[in-house]
Tab-separated table of C-alpha atoms in Angstrom:
chain	number	residue	atom	x	y	z
U	1	UNK	CA	0.388	-0.202	-0.167
U	2	UNK	CA	1.070	3.195	-0.646
U	3	UNK	CA	0.999	6.253	2.020
U	4	UNK	CA	-0.511	9.488	0.651
U	5	UNK	CA	-1.129	11.377	4.245
U	6	UNK	CA	-3.007	12.431	6.484
U	7	UNK	CA	-6.656	13.206	5.842
U	8	UNK	CA	-6.318	16.447	6.983
U	9	UNK	CA	-3.608	17.313	4.872
U	10	UNK	CA	-6.235	16.982	2.222
U	11	UNK	CA	-8.723	18.958	2.356
U	12	UNK	CA	-12.002	18.763	0.711
U	13	UNK	CA	-12.114	19.628	-3.153
U	14	UNK	CA	-8.254	18.835	-3.342
U	15	UNK	CA	-5.523	16.119	-4.988
U	16	UNK	CA	-2.551	14.539	-4.195
U	17	UNK	CA	-0.011	13.190	-7.008
U	18	UNK	CA	1.680	10.039	-5.201
U	19	UNK	CA	4.034	7.745	-7.260
U	20	UNK	CA	2.930	4.070	-7.724
U	21	UNK	CA	4.218	1.944	-10.526
U	22	UNK	CA	2.781	5.302	-12.173
U	23	UNK	CA	1.277	8.435	-11.008
U	24	UNK	CA	-1.724	8.207	-8.848
U	25	UNK	CA	-4.345	10.901	-7.748
U	26	UNK	CA	-5.791	10.923	-4.865
U	27	UNK	CA	-9.282	13.092	-4.391
U	28	UNK	CA	-11.077	14.194	-1.548
U	29	UNK	CA	-14.307	14.636	-2.490
U	30	UNK	CA	-16.595	15.935	0.624
U	31	UNK	CA	-15.117	13.759	2.696
U	32	UNK	CA	-14.612	10.440	0.691
U	33	UNK	CA	-10.936	9.492	-0.915
U	34	UNK	CA	-10.948	8.301	-4.585
U	35	UNK	CA	-7.880	7.571	-6.232
U	36	UNK	CA	-6.964	6.870	-10.182
U	37	UNK	CA	-4.119	7.162	-12.559
U	38	UNK	CA	-3.209	10.839	-12.503
U	39	UNK	CA	-2.331	10.759	-16.431
U	40	UNK	CA	-4.908	11.719	-18.620
U	41	UNK	CA	-5.879	8.925	-21.772
U	42	UNK	CA	-6.244	11.150	-23.994
U	43	UNK	CA	-2.879	13.561	-23.952
U	44	UNK	CA	-0.212	13.160	-21.439
U	45	UNK	CA	-1.504	15.752	-18.107
U	46	UNK	CA	-1.751	15.460	-15.006
U	47	UNK	CA	-5.844	14.823	-13.608
U	48	UNK	CA	-4.555	16.115	-9.734
U	49	UNK	CA	-4.321	19.549	-11.749
U	50	UNK	CA	-7.840	19.288	-13.112
U	51	UNK	CA	-10.743	20.151	-11.518
U	52	UNK	CA	-13.393	18.517	-9.140
U	53	UNK	CA	-17.218	18.522	-10.492
U	54	UNK	CA	-18.916	16.659	-8.240
U	55	UNK	CA	-17.599	13.126	-8.638
U	56	UNK	CA	-15.814	13.554	-11.861
U	57	UNK	CA	-12.744	15.308	-12.655
U	58	UNK	CA	-11.665	17.438	-15.654
U	59	UNK	CA	-8.592	16.780	-16.907
U	60	UNK	CA	-7.098	20.757	-17.306
U	61	UNK	CA	-6.111	20.138	-21.012
U	62	UNK	CA	-8.796	19.787	-22.986
U	63	UNK	CA	-11.953	19.448	-20.525
U	64	UNK	CA	-12.101	15.499	-20.295
U	65	UNK	CA	-14.148	13.983	-17.811
U	66	UNK	CA	-13.502	11.117	-15.969
U	67	UNK	CA	-15.532	9.384	-13.281
U	68	UNK	CA	-13.428	9.054	-9.786
U	69	UNK	CA	-15.772	5.632	-9.070
U	70	UNK	CA	-15.493	4.150	-12.596
U	71	UNK	CA	-12.385	5.707	-14.158
U	72	UNK	CA	-15.131	6.449	-17.227
U	73	UNK	CA	-14.406	9.362	-19.716
U	74	UNK	CA	-17.506	11.058	-20.355
U	75	UNK	CA	-16.991	11.073	-23.490
U	76	UNK	CA	-14.465	12.752	-26.118
U	77	UNK	CA	-11.548	13.999	-26.322
U	78	UNK	CA	-10.407	10.990	-24.000
U	79	UNK	CA	-11.865	7.589	-25.107
U	80	UNK	CA	-10.307	4.748	-22.783
U	81	UNK	CA	-10.865	4.801	-19.134
U	82	UNK	CA	-8.042	5.253	-16.107
U	83	UNK	CA	-7.419	2.722	-13.962
U	84	UNK	CA	-8.807	3.487	-10.367
U	85	UNK	CA	-7.053	2.238	-7.311
U	86	UNK	CA	-8.513	1.267	-3.972
U	87	UNK	CA	-8.187	3.909	-0.871
U	88	UNK	CA	-7.977	2.342	2.322
U	89	UNK	CA	-8.108	4.810	5.812
U	90	UNK	CA	-6.642	3.648	8.498
U	91	UNK	CA	-6.102	5.840	11.556
U	92	UNK	CA	-6.643	9.484	9.989
U	93	UNK	CA	-4.261	8.278	7.299
U	94	UNK	CA	-4.877	7.814	3.530
U	95	UNK	CA	-3.198	4.623	1.744
U	96	UNK	CA	-3.560	3.647	-1.983
U	97	UNK	CA	-4.233	-0.091	-2.794
U	98	UNK	CA	-2.939	0.044	-6.291
U	99	UNK	CA	-4.674	-1.676	-8.820
U	100	UNK	CA	-1.990	-4.502	-10.274
U	101	UNK	CA	-1.337	-4.572	-14.405
U	102	UNK	CA	-1.681	-1.456	-16.289
U	103	UNK	CA	-3.837	-0.954	-19.092
U	104	UNK	CA	-6.676	-3.354	-17.846
U	105	UNK	CA	-10.202	-2.163	-18.986
U	106	UNK	CA	-11.815	-0.537	-16.737
U	107	UNK	CA	-14.905	-2.506	-17.303
U	108	UNK	CA	-13.022	-5.030	-15.540
U	109	UNK	CA	-11.129	-3.417	-12.973
U	110	UNK	CA	-13.246	-0.513	-12.090
U	111	UNK	CA	-16.363	-2.492	-11.045
U	112	UNK	CA	-15.107	-3.573	-8.006
U	113	UNK	CA	-11.759	-2.499	-7.389
U	114	UNK	CA	-12.600	1.076	-6.980
U	115	UNK	CA	-15.054	1.503	-3.675
U	116	UNK	CA	-14.484	3.543	-1.503
U	117	UNK	CA	-13.945	2.198	2.164
X	1	UNK	CA	-11.363	75.644	-3.045
X	2	UNK	CA	-13.257	78.620	-4.719
X	3	UNK	CA	-11.993	81.368	-3.940
X	4	UNK	CA	-9.521	81.547	-7.509
X	5	UNK	CA	-8.990	84.561	-9.356
X	6	UNK	CA	-11.255	85.437	-11.926
X	7	UNK	CA	-9.667	84.685	-15.515
X	8	UNK	CA	-9.932	88.540	-16.395
X	9	UNK	CA	-7.846	89.054	-13.675
X	10	UNK	CA	-4.895	86.872	-15.110
X	11	UNK	CA	-1.201	88.852	-15.054
X	12	UNK	CA	-0.185	89.184	-18.714
X	13	UNK	CA	2.503	86.691	-19.402
X	14	UNK	CA	5.999	88.215	-20.784
X	15	UNK	CA	5.178	86.361	-23.969
X	16	UNK	CA	2.028	86.433	-25.419
X	17	UNK	CA	2.642	83.254	-28.169
X	18	UNK	CA	5.116	79.875	-26.957
X	19	UNK	CA	5.540	77.306	-29.090
X	20	UNK	CA	4.075	74.043	-29.400
X	21	UNK	CA	6.203	70.471	-30.185
X	22	UNK	CA	6.729	70.760	-34.388
X	23	UNK	CA	4.899	68.756	-36.405
X	24	UNK	CA	6.931	65.355	-36.766
X	25	UNK	CA	6.260	65.198	-32.842
X	26	UNK	CA	2.421	64.030	-34.197
X	27	UNK	CA	3.545	62.059	-37.379
X	28	UNK	CA	6.725	60.466	-36.516
X	29	UNK	CA	6.005	56.728	-35.916
X	30	UNK	CA	9.876	56.221	-34.562
X	31	UNK	CA	8.888	58.950	-32.502
X	32	UNK	CA	5.645	57.194	-31.851
X	33	UNK	CA	7.551	54.379	-30.735
X	34	UNK	CA	9.415	56.215	-28.559
X	35	UNK	CA	6.194	57.594	-26.571
X	36	UNK	CA	5.237	53.882	-26.246
X	37	UNK	CA	8.254	53.346	-24.555
X	38	UNK	CA	8.793	56.059	-22.536
X	39	UNK	CA	5.674	57.441	-21.536
X	40	UNK	CA	2.710	54.730	-21.570
X	41	UNK	CA	5.298	51.797	-20.785
X	42	UNK	CA	6.610	53.914	-17.835
X	43	UNK	CA	3.637	55.196	-16.765
X	44	UNK	CA	0.083	54.333	-14.468
X	45	UNK	CA	-1.884	53.401	-17.662
X	46	UNK	CA	-5.797	53.313	-16.994
X	47	UNK	CA	-6.531	50.415	-19.117
X	48	UNK	CA	-10.227	49.697	-17.709
X	49	UNK	CA	-13.476	50.011	-15.126
X	50	UNK	CA	-12.978	47.678	-12.760
X	51	UNK	CA	-16.889	46.921	-13.381
X	52	UNK	CA	-15.999	45.943	-16.810
X	53	UNK	CA	-14.370	42.733	-15.218
X	54	UNK	CA	-17.440	41.764	-12.897
X	55	UNK	CA	-16.504	38.245	-11.887
X	56	UNK	CA	-14.228	35.490	-11.758
X	57	UNK	CA	-13.092	34.444	-14.883
X	58	UNK	CA	-14.124	38.075	-16.297
X	59	UNK	CA	-11.356	39.487	-18.626
X	60	UNK	CA	-10.559	42.236	-20.650
X	61	UNK	CA	-7.183	42.944	-23.530
X	62	UNK	CA	-5.850	46.070	-23.476
X	63	UNK	CA	-2.753	47.827	-25.870
X	64	UNK	CA	-0.468	49.290	-23.408
X	65	UNK	CA	2.896	50.806	-24.800
X	66	UNK	CA	2.825	48.429	-27.693
X	67	UNK	CA	1.948	45.145	-25.512
X	68	UNK	CA	-0.996	43.464	-25.345
X	69	UNK	CA	-2.185	43.824	-21.625
X	70	UNK	CA	-4.277	40.914	-20.360
X	71	UNK	CA	-6.559	41.961	-17.167
X	72	UNK	CA	-8.591	39.310	-15.380
X	73	UNK	CA	-10.516	38.779	-12.293
X	74	UNK	CA	-9.310	35.889	-9.955
X	75	UNK	CA	-11.191	33.329	-8.162
X	76	UNK	CA	-9.965	35.357	-5.080
X	77	UNK	CA	-12.336	38.290	-6.787
X	78	UNK	CA	-8.799	40.155	-7.078
X	79	UNK	CA	-7.700	41.859	-10.793
X	80	UNK	CA	-4.501	40.849	-11.763
X	81	UNK	CA	-2.663	42.135	-15.312
X	82	UNK	CA	-0.289	40.155	-17.184
X	83	UNK	CA	1.258	40.189	-20.476
X	84	UNK	CA	-1.130	38.190	-22.582
X	85	UNK	CA	2.001	36.231	-24.348
X	86	UNK	CA	1.973	32.735	-23.700
X	87	UNK	CA	5.546	31.367	-22.289
X	88	UNK	CA	6.304	28.449	-24.185
X	89	UNK	CA	6.064	30.199	-27.808
X	90	UNK	CA	4.948	33.384	-27.448
X	91	UNK	CA	1.237	32.892	-29.040
X	92	UNK	CA	-1.172	35.622	-28.126
X	93	UNK	CA	-3.586	33.950	-25.367
X	94	UNK	CA	-6.515	35.885	-25.300
X	95	UNK	CA	-7.795	37.395	-28.647
X	96	UNK	CA	-11.113	38.917	-27.800
X	97	UNK	CA	-10.726	42.515	-26.795
X	98	UNK	CA	-13.221	40.614	-23.479
X	99	UNK	CA	-14.877	37.877	-22.111
X	100	UNK	CA	-14.958	35.751	-19.682
X	101	UNK	CA	-13.219	32.160	-18.931
X	102	UNK	CA	-14.220	29.525	-17.102
X	103	UNK	CA	-11.658	28.388	-14.935
X	104	UNK	CA	-8.377	29.011	-16.723
X	105	UNK	CA	-6.423	30.829	-19.659
X	106	UNK	CA	-5.568	28.424	-21.764
X	107	UNK	CA	-3.004	29.110	-25.107
X	108	UNK	CA	-5.253	28.080	-28.313
X	109	UNK	CA	-1.838	27.215	-29.750
X	110	UNK	CA	-0.562	23.762	-27.561
X	111	UNK	CA	-2.934	24.131	-25.173
X	112	UNK	CA	-0.458	25.604	-22.281
X	113	UNK	CA	-3.075	26.563	-19.170
X	114	UNK	CA	-2.636	29.284	-17.039
X	115	UNK	CA	-4.566	29.740	-13.553
X	116	UNK	CA	-6.290	33.056	-13.137
X	117	UNK	CA	-3.725	34.037	-11.058
X	118	UNK	CA	-1.469	33.560	-14.022
X	119	UNK	CA	0.374	30.138	-12.479
X	120	UNK	CA	1.001	27.869	-15.050
X	121	UNK	CA	-1.171	24.551	-14.251
X	122	UNK	CA	-0.900	22.006	-17.041
X	123	UNK	CA	0.864	21.690	-20.167
X	124	UNK	CA	1.152	18.477	-22.553
X	125	UNK	CA	3.833	16.465	-21.305
X	126	UNK	CA	4.074	18.564	-18.571
X	127	UNK	CA	4.853	15.778	-15.975
X	128	UNK	CA	7.573	13.677	-18.056
X	129	UNK	CA	9.314	16.731	-18.121
X	130	UNK	CA	11.026	16.640	-14.380
X	131	UNK	CA	13.291	19.057	-14.619
X	132	UNK	CA	10.906	21.714	-15.577
X	133	UNK	CA	10.344	24.419	-12.140
X	134	UNK	CA	6.496	25.299	-13.111
X	135	UNK	CA	7.097	28.596	-10.671
X	136	UNK	CA	9.539	29.834	-13.482
X	137	UNK	CA	7.061	29.453	-16.379
X	138	UNK	CA	3.791	31.501	-15.283
X	139	UNK	CA	2.252	34.161	-17.196
X	140	UNK	CA	4.353	37.764	-16.931
X	141	UNK	CA	2.666	40.059	-14.469
X	142	UNK	CA	1.779	43.795	-14.593
X	143	UNK	CA	1.596	45.957	-11.487
X	144	UNK	CA	-2.034	46.949	-11.349
X	145	UNK	CA	-3.639	49.100	-8.750
X	146	UNK	CA	-7.677	50.131	-8.638
X	147	UNK	CA	-8.164	53.450	-7.902
X	148	UNK	CA	-11.732	55.878	-8.307
X	149	UNK	CA	-13.107	52.901	-9.913
X	150	UNK	CA	-10.366	52.261	-12.113
X	151	UNK	CA	-8.102	49.950	-13.366
X	152	UNK	CA	-4.118	51.340	-13.267
X	153	UNK	CA	-1.505	48.993	-15.031
X	154	UNK	CA	1.829	50.162	-15.422
X	155	UNK	CA	4.754	47.711	-17.441
X	156	UNK	CA	7.365	49.289	-15.484
X	157	UNK	CA	9.924	46.807	-14.070
X	158	UNK	CA	9.625	49.433	-10.687
X	159	UNK	CA	6.448	51.988	-11.552
X	160	UNK	CA	6.581	55.299	-10.507
X	161	UNK	CA	4.905	56.323	-6.781
X	162	UNK	CA	0.947	55.762	-7.668
X	163	UNK	CA	0.859	58.452	-5.139
X	164	UNK	CA	3.291	61.010	-6.851
X	165	UNK	CA	1.716	60.825	-9.720
X	166	UNK	CA	-1.764	59.614	-10.795
X	167	UNK	CA	-3.446	60.825	-7.290
X	168	UNK	CA	-1.137	63.850	-7.364
X	169	UNK	CA	-2.217	64.649	-10.829
X	170	UNK	CA	-5.654	64.738	-9.833
X	171	UNK	CA	-5.064	66.583	-5.965
X	172	UNK	CA	-2.716	68.866	-8.097
X	173	UNK	CA	-5.448	70.069	-10.037
X	174	UNK	CA	-8.585	70.617	-7.262
X	175	UNK	CA	-6.033	72.236	-4.529
X	176	UNK	CA	-6.891	69.362	-2.426
X	177	UNK	CA	-6.202	66.222	-1.241
X	178	UNK	CA	-9.625	64.866	-0.168
X	179	UNK	CA	-11.866	66.511	-2.579
X	180	UNK	CA	-11.854	64.106	-5.086
X	181	UNK	CA	-13.566	61.769	-2.512
X	182	UNK	CA	-16.536	63.885	-2.436
X	183	UNK	CA	-17.924	62.748	-6.113
X	184	UNK	CA	-17.448	59.176	-4.590
X	185	UNK	CA	-16.348	57.456	-8.129
X	186	UNK	CA	-15.319	54.265	-7.240
X	187	UNK	CA	-18.945	53.792	-6.308
X	188	UNK	CA	-20.252	55.143	-9.508
X	189	UNK	CA	-21.906	53.051	-12.284
X	190	UNK	CA	-21.243	53.361	-16.145
X	191	UNK	CA	-24.425	54.583	-17.311
X	192	UNK	CA	-23.243	54.743	-20.763
X	193	UNK	CA	-19.806	54.170	-22.426
X	194	UNK	CA	-19.248	55.828	-26.065
X	195	UNK	CA	-16.139	54.524	-27.731
X	196	UNK	CA	-14.663	56.894	-30.455
X	197	UNK	CA	-12.069	56.156	-32.920
X	198	UNK	CA	-10.147	59.363	-33.476
X	199	UNK	CA	-7.585	59.216	-36.506
X	200	UNK	CA	-5.307	61.970	-34.355
X	201	UNK	CA	-2.216	61.973	-32.721
X	202	UNK	CA	-3.006	61.154	-28.684
X	203	UNK	CA	-1.431	64.779	-28.037
X	204	UNK	CA	-3.849	66.054	-30.007
X	205	UNK	CA	-6.367	64.912	-27.612
X	206	UNK	CA	-4.772	66.118	-24.484
X	207	UNK	CA	-3.852	69.571	-25.760
X	208	UNK	CA	-7.384	70.115	-26.656
X	209	UNK	CA	-8.628	68.681	-23.662
X	210	UNK	CA	-6.194	70.766	-21.493
X	211	UNK	CA	-7.265	74.370	-23.195
X	212	UNK	CA	-10.700	76.314	-23.705
X	213	UNK	CA	-9.759	78.951	-26.438
X	214	UNK	CA	-11.798	77.020	-28.977
X	215	UNK	CA	-14.735	76.638	-26.376
X	216	UNK	CA	-16.787	79.609	-28.071
X	217	UNK	CA	-16.105	78.807	-31.325
X	218	UNK	CA	-17.098	74.830	-31.566
X	219	UNK	CA	-19.045	74.239	-28.296
X	220	UNK	CA	-21.556	76.189	-28.190
X	221	UNK	CA	-23.955	74.074	-25.819
X	222	UNK	CA	-21.213	73.549	-23.367
X	223	UNK	CA	-20.495	77.614	-23.355
X	224	UNK	CA	-24.174	77.925	-22.847
X	225	UNK	CA	-23.714	75.863	-19.624
X	226	UNK	CA	-20.323	77.603	-18.695
X	227	UNK	CA	-20.610	80.928	-19.955
X	228	UNK	CA	-16.814	81.383	-18.354
X	229	UNK	CA	-15.643	78.925	-21.225
X	230	UNK	CA	-16.490	82.049	-23.450
X	231	UNK	CA	-13.550	83.742	-22.019
X	232	UNK	CA	-11.195	80.839	-23.450
X	233	UNK	CA	-10.072	79.666	-19.797
X	234	UNK	CA	-10.319	76.126	-19.334
X	235	UNK	CA	-10.871	74.786	-15.518
X	236	UNK	CA	-7.281	73.336	-15.671
X	237	UNK	CA	-5.719	76.823	-16.284
X	238	UNK	CA	-6.176	77.388	-12.517
X	239	UNK	CA	-5.786	75.495	-9.640
X	240	UNK	CA	-9.095	74.133	-7.433
X	241	UNK	CA	-11.037	76.129	-9.425
X	242	UNK	CA	-14.577	74.889	-11.044
X	243	UNK	CA	-16.234	76.641	-14.105
X	244	UNK	CA	-19.383	78.136	-12.608
X	245	UNK	CA	-22.909	77.145	-14.315
X	246	UNK	CA	-24.949	79.941	-15.829
X	247	UNK	CA	-27.310	81.666	-13.729
X	248	UNK	CA	-30.365	80.001	-15.614
X	249	UNK	CA	-28.916	76.751	-16.503
X	250	UNK	CA	-30.619	73.895	-14.615
X	251	UNK	CA	-28.030	71.106	-15.201
X	252	UNK	CA	-25.248	69.576	-16.662
X	253	UNK	CA	-27.383	68.920	-19.565
X	254	UNK	CA	-27.402	69.398	-23.629
X	255	UNK	CA	-29.982	72.177	-23.308
X	256	UNK	CA	-28.765	73.769	-19.945
X	257	UNK	CA	-32.451	73.305	-19.523
X	258	UNK	CA	-32.836	70.655	-17.628
X	259	UNK	CA	-32.243	69.678	-14.612
X	260	UNK	CA	-30.181	66.333	-14.831
X	261	UNK	CA	-30.018	64.346	-11.385
X	262	UNK	CA	-29.719	65.383	-7.887
X	263	UNK	CA	-26.203	66.363	-6.495
X	264	UNK	CA	-24.178	63.495	-5.614
X	265	UNK	CA	-24.857	62.906	-1.511
X	266	UNK	CA	-20.783	63.791	-1.011
X	267	UNK	CA	-20.726	66.887	-3.480
X	268	UNK	CA	-20.143	69.929	-0.783
X	269	UNK	CA	-22.004	73.457	-1.239
X	270	UNK	CA	-18.858	74.896	-2.685
X	271	UNK	CA	-18.715	72.361	-5.771
X	272	UNK	CA	-21.951	72.481	-6.569
X	273	UNK	CA	-23.312	73.977	-9.764
X	274	UNK	CA	-19.624	73.965	-11.014
X	275	UNK	CA	-17.217	71.954	-13.474
X	276	UNK	CA	-13.900	70.388	-12.786
X	277	UNK	CA	-11.805	69.066	-15.265
X	278	UNK	CA	-8.516	66.969	-14.792
X	279	UNK	CA	-6.007	65.359	-17.064
X	280	UNK	CA	-3.852	62.576	-15.401
X	281	UNK	CA	-0.867	62.375	-18.164
X	282	UNK	CA	-0.639	60.343	-20.209
X	283	UNK	CA	-3.788	59.257	-21.146
X	284	UNK	CA	-6.891	60.146	-18.820
X	285	UNK	CA	-9.452	62.645	-18.389
X	286	UNK	CA	-11.844	63.274	-15.582
X	287	UNK	CA	-14.406	65.699	-15.603
X	288	UNK	CA	-16.472	66.580	-12.664
X	289	UNK	CA	-20.059	68.149	-12.580
X	290	UNK	CA	-22.314	68.176	-9.265
X	291	UNK	CA	-24.536	64.714	-10.377
X	292	UNK	CA	-22.346	62.624	-12.716
X	293	UNK	CA	-18.431	62.301	-14.158
X	294	UNK	CA	-17.470	61.700	-17.240
X	295	UNK	CA	-14.472	59.307	-17.259
X	296	UNK	CA	-12.067	59.104	-20.287
X	297	UNK	CA	-9.304	56.318	-20.899
X	298	UNK	CA	-7.537	57.173	-24.311
X	299	UNK	CA	-5.782	53.961	-26.472
X	300	UNK	CA	-2.903	55.637	-28.178
X	301	UNK	CA	-3.342	53.102	-31.377
X	302	UNK	CA	-0.755	54.442	-33.820
X	303	UNK	CA	0.872	57.994	-34.543
X	304	UNK	CA	-2.600	58.984	-36.158
X	305	UNK	CA	-4.936	56.960	-34.505
X	306	UNK	CA	-5.992	57.029	-30.626
X	307	UNK	CA	-9.212	55.504	-29.432
X	308	UNK	CA	-10.906	57.281	-26.819
X	309	UNK	CA	-13.272	55.361	-24.362
X	310	UNK	CA	-15.186	57.815	-22.194
X	311	UNK	CA	-17.772	56.855	-19.562
X	312	UNK	CA	-20.699	58.809	-17.832
X	313	UNK	CA	-21.253	57.321	-14.192
X	314	UNK	CA	-24.428	57.718	-11.962
X	315	UNK	CA	-25.508	56.413	-8.520
X	316	UNK	CA	-26.468	53.362	-8.709
X	317	UNK	CA	-30.046	55.093	-7.583
X	318	UNK	CA	-29.904	56.657	-10.964
X	319	UNK	CA	-28.879	53.812	-13.201
X	320	UNK	CA	-31.799	51.432	-11.086
X	321	UNK	CA	-34.441	54.037	-11.413
X	322	UNK	CA	-34.886	54.081	-15.136
X	323	UNK	CA	-34.090	57.670	-15.498
X	324	UNK	CA	-33.356	59.433	-19.476
X	325	UNK	CA	-29.654	59.450	-19.177
X	326	UNK	CA	-29.579	61.021	-22.545
X	327	UNK	CA	-29.910	64.489	-21.883
X	328	UNK	CA	-27.133	64.356	-19.348
X	329	UNK	CA	-24.885	62.301	-22.008
X	330	UNK	CA	-25.473	64.059	-24.805
X	331	UNK	CA	-24.039	67.179	-23.932
X	332	UNK	CA	-20.833	65.903	-23.396
X	333	UNK	CA	-21.124	63.408	-26.405
X	334	UNK	CA	-21.518	66.675	-28.710
X	335	UNK	CA	-18.242	68.019	-26.739
X	336	UNK	CA	-15.933	65.229	-27.733
X	337	UNK	CA	-17.672	64.770	-31.044
X	338	UNK	CA	-16.420	68.511	-31.866
X	339	UNK	CA	-12.978	67.724	-29.773
X	340	UNK	CA	-12.600	65.038	-31.743
X	341	UNK	CA	-13.278	66.859	-35.669
X	342	UNK	CA	-10.689	69.324	-34.560
X	343	UNK	CA	-8.027	67.242	-33.775
X	344	UNK	CA	-8.628	64.984	-37.053
X	345	UNK	CA	-8.748	68.413	-39.048
X	346	UNK	CA	-5.324	69.138	-37.159
X	347	UNK	CA	-4.135	65.630	-37.724
X	348	UNK	CA	-3.391	66.332	-41.476
X	349	UNK	CA	-1.523	69.278	-41.131
X	350	UNK	CA	0.805	67.890	-38.919
X	351	UNK	CA	3.155	66.855	-41.848
X	352	UNK	CA	2.831	69.812	-43.747
X	353	UNK	CA	5.639	72.158	-44.473
X	354	UNK	CA	3.503	74.895	-42.606
X	355	UNK	CA	3.677	73.475	-39.192
X	356	UNK	CA	7.025	71.901	-39.556
X	357	UNK	CA	8.493	73.878	-36.467
X	358	UNK	CA	5.163	73.623	-35.086
X	359	UNK	CA	2.293	76.278	-34.369
X	360	UNK	CA	1.928	78.413	-31.020
X	361	UNK	CA	0.109	78.490	-27.314
X	362	UNK	CA	-1.898	81.953	-26.877
X	363	UNK	CA	-1.555	83.062	-23.353
X	364	UNK	CA	-4.874	80.982	-22.315
X	365	UNK	CA	-3.116	78.026	-23.763
X	366	UNK	CA	0.285	78.354	-21.706
X	367	UNK	CA	-0.755	75.894	-19.311
X	368	UNK	CA	-0.137	73.526	-22.103
X	369	UNK	CA	3.776	74.209	-22.390
X	370	UNK	CA	4.023	71.793	-19.125
X	371	UNK	CA	2.890	68.861	-20.828
X	372	UNK	CA	4.694	70.044	-24.018
X	373	UNK	CA	7.862	69.985	-22.276
X	374	UNK	CA	6.421	66.791	-19.808
X	375	UNK	CA	6.149	64.363	-23.113
X	376	UNK	CA	9.555	66.080	-24.750
X	377	UNK	CA	12.013	65.828	-21.128
X	378	UNK	CA	10.388	61.316	-21.558
X	379	UNK	CA	11.469	61.011	-25.100
X	380	UNK	CA	14.711	62.790	-25.017
X	381	UNK	CA	17.932	61.063	-23.975
């Protein structure tokens, strides 16, 4: 598991980037934490620099929008989903359990492993 | 404030006629380029009305001294100004004169993306360039001040003191540090804006505004309201002098009969029924009357072309009442048209052999000599 930081260090509406096998973005949506691959699948840009809209993040470059729960894009310009990762809270510390295997379609990965604890 | 000598009591100058700038100063693109750098980039420049940018993301782009300056209201509601140039390959970020962005300022070329505070937020492949310090590639900041509801910017690396330049020009003309506050200009609302595209050098417009020798000839409506203007002495000839309304004048309106609106609440009795005019070098004219304020911002575009944006400012209560502003606005709109027509009449002659050495200023125009010297000093080596 990857330690992201204390809950208090990630305010509501903010995001943090951590390094796993690839960069992972962790978001605090009204106290719920979500983790997805940080790099937009449309063009290399950091989704942790993007804007939270409800339970989705909008890429800062071309406004591709990804659902934080499933990793799926809402529409063009992104076509491929990002991976989601399990977030675990232990003693007010936020950890990410990285989903192993890159490039796995979200149809397979997203449903079960992206649940928020 | 009002205890100023009357025009006919002015002492006779030793020499009646003193020179203007030579004609080339109004026609030579190289001199204009020098003015852009030495005057318009070096001094505080009134770029916009603060209310032009009401909400976060609202922006205006303004040409200042040959640079495009981008003014934008941030998410923290503060105004900031930047050079309108992408740090990547130099594309102009915003090409529109005004508008609103949702969240960021994005270059339309390679999508380098900046926050409303100018910081570099994102760029394609930026995360792979580990050696790049984003902090070094934010937009270039331009100094900005807000005063009189106006956004003033300065392109100088070390801007001159705002108090000693802009504010002292205003208080110096009114002869009182506090007087300008009486009109509450920052609280007033734009009731009407008219933009004039004038085919004349900016200095012709300043010089015109400073004198009233022409008033009796080209401004019949204004002279009707302010009879002393027929004597040719502008309010700017004096310190602390407001030109008094004629006895039977109802208000500062195009026919002089209409009463205008209630006196602004802060304007004292000694400023009532008077017209005050202020020039803030190099590009602002402020006209104060009891019930409104007329605020001119000039944007020099070329040696022979100047855009003038003129705002008529009223209390919000007047605007909200739906009152008819037309007679109020029409007076100075006519004055503007009459003045700019005169300036456009002069511009073609500036390159004539007849004007190579310039013209002359009569005694009631001698205060223009200070402006002439200010310009000459600024562009001299």
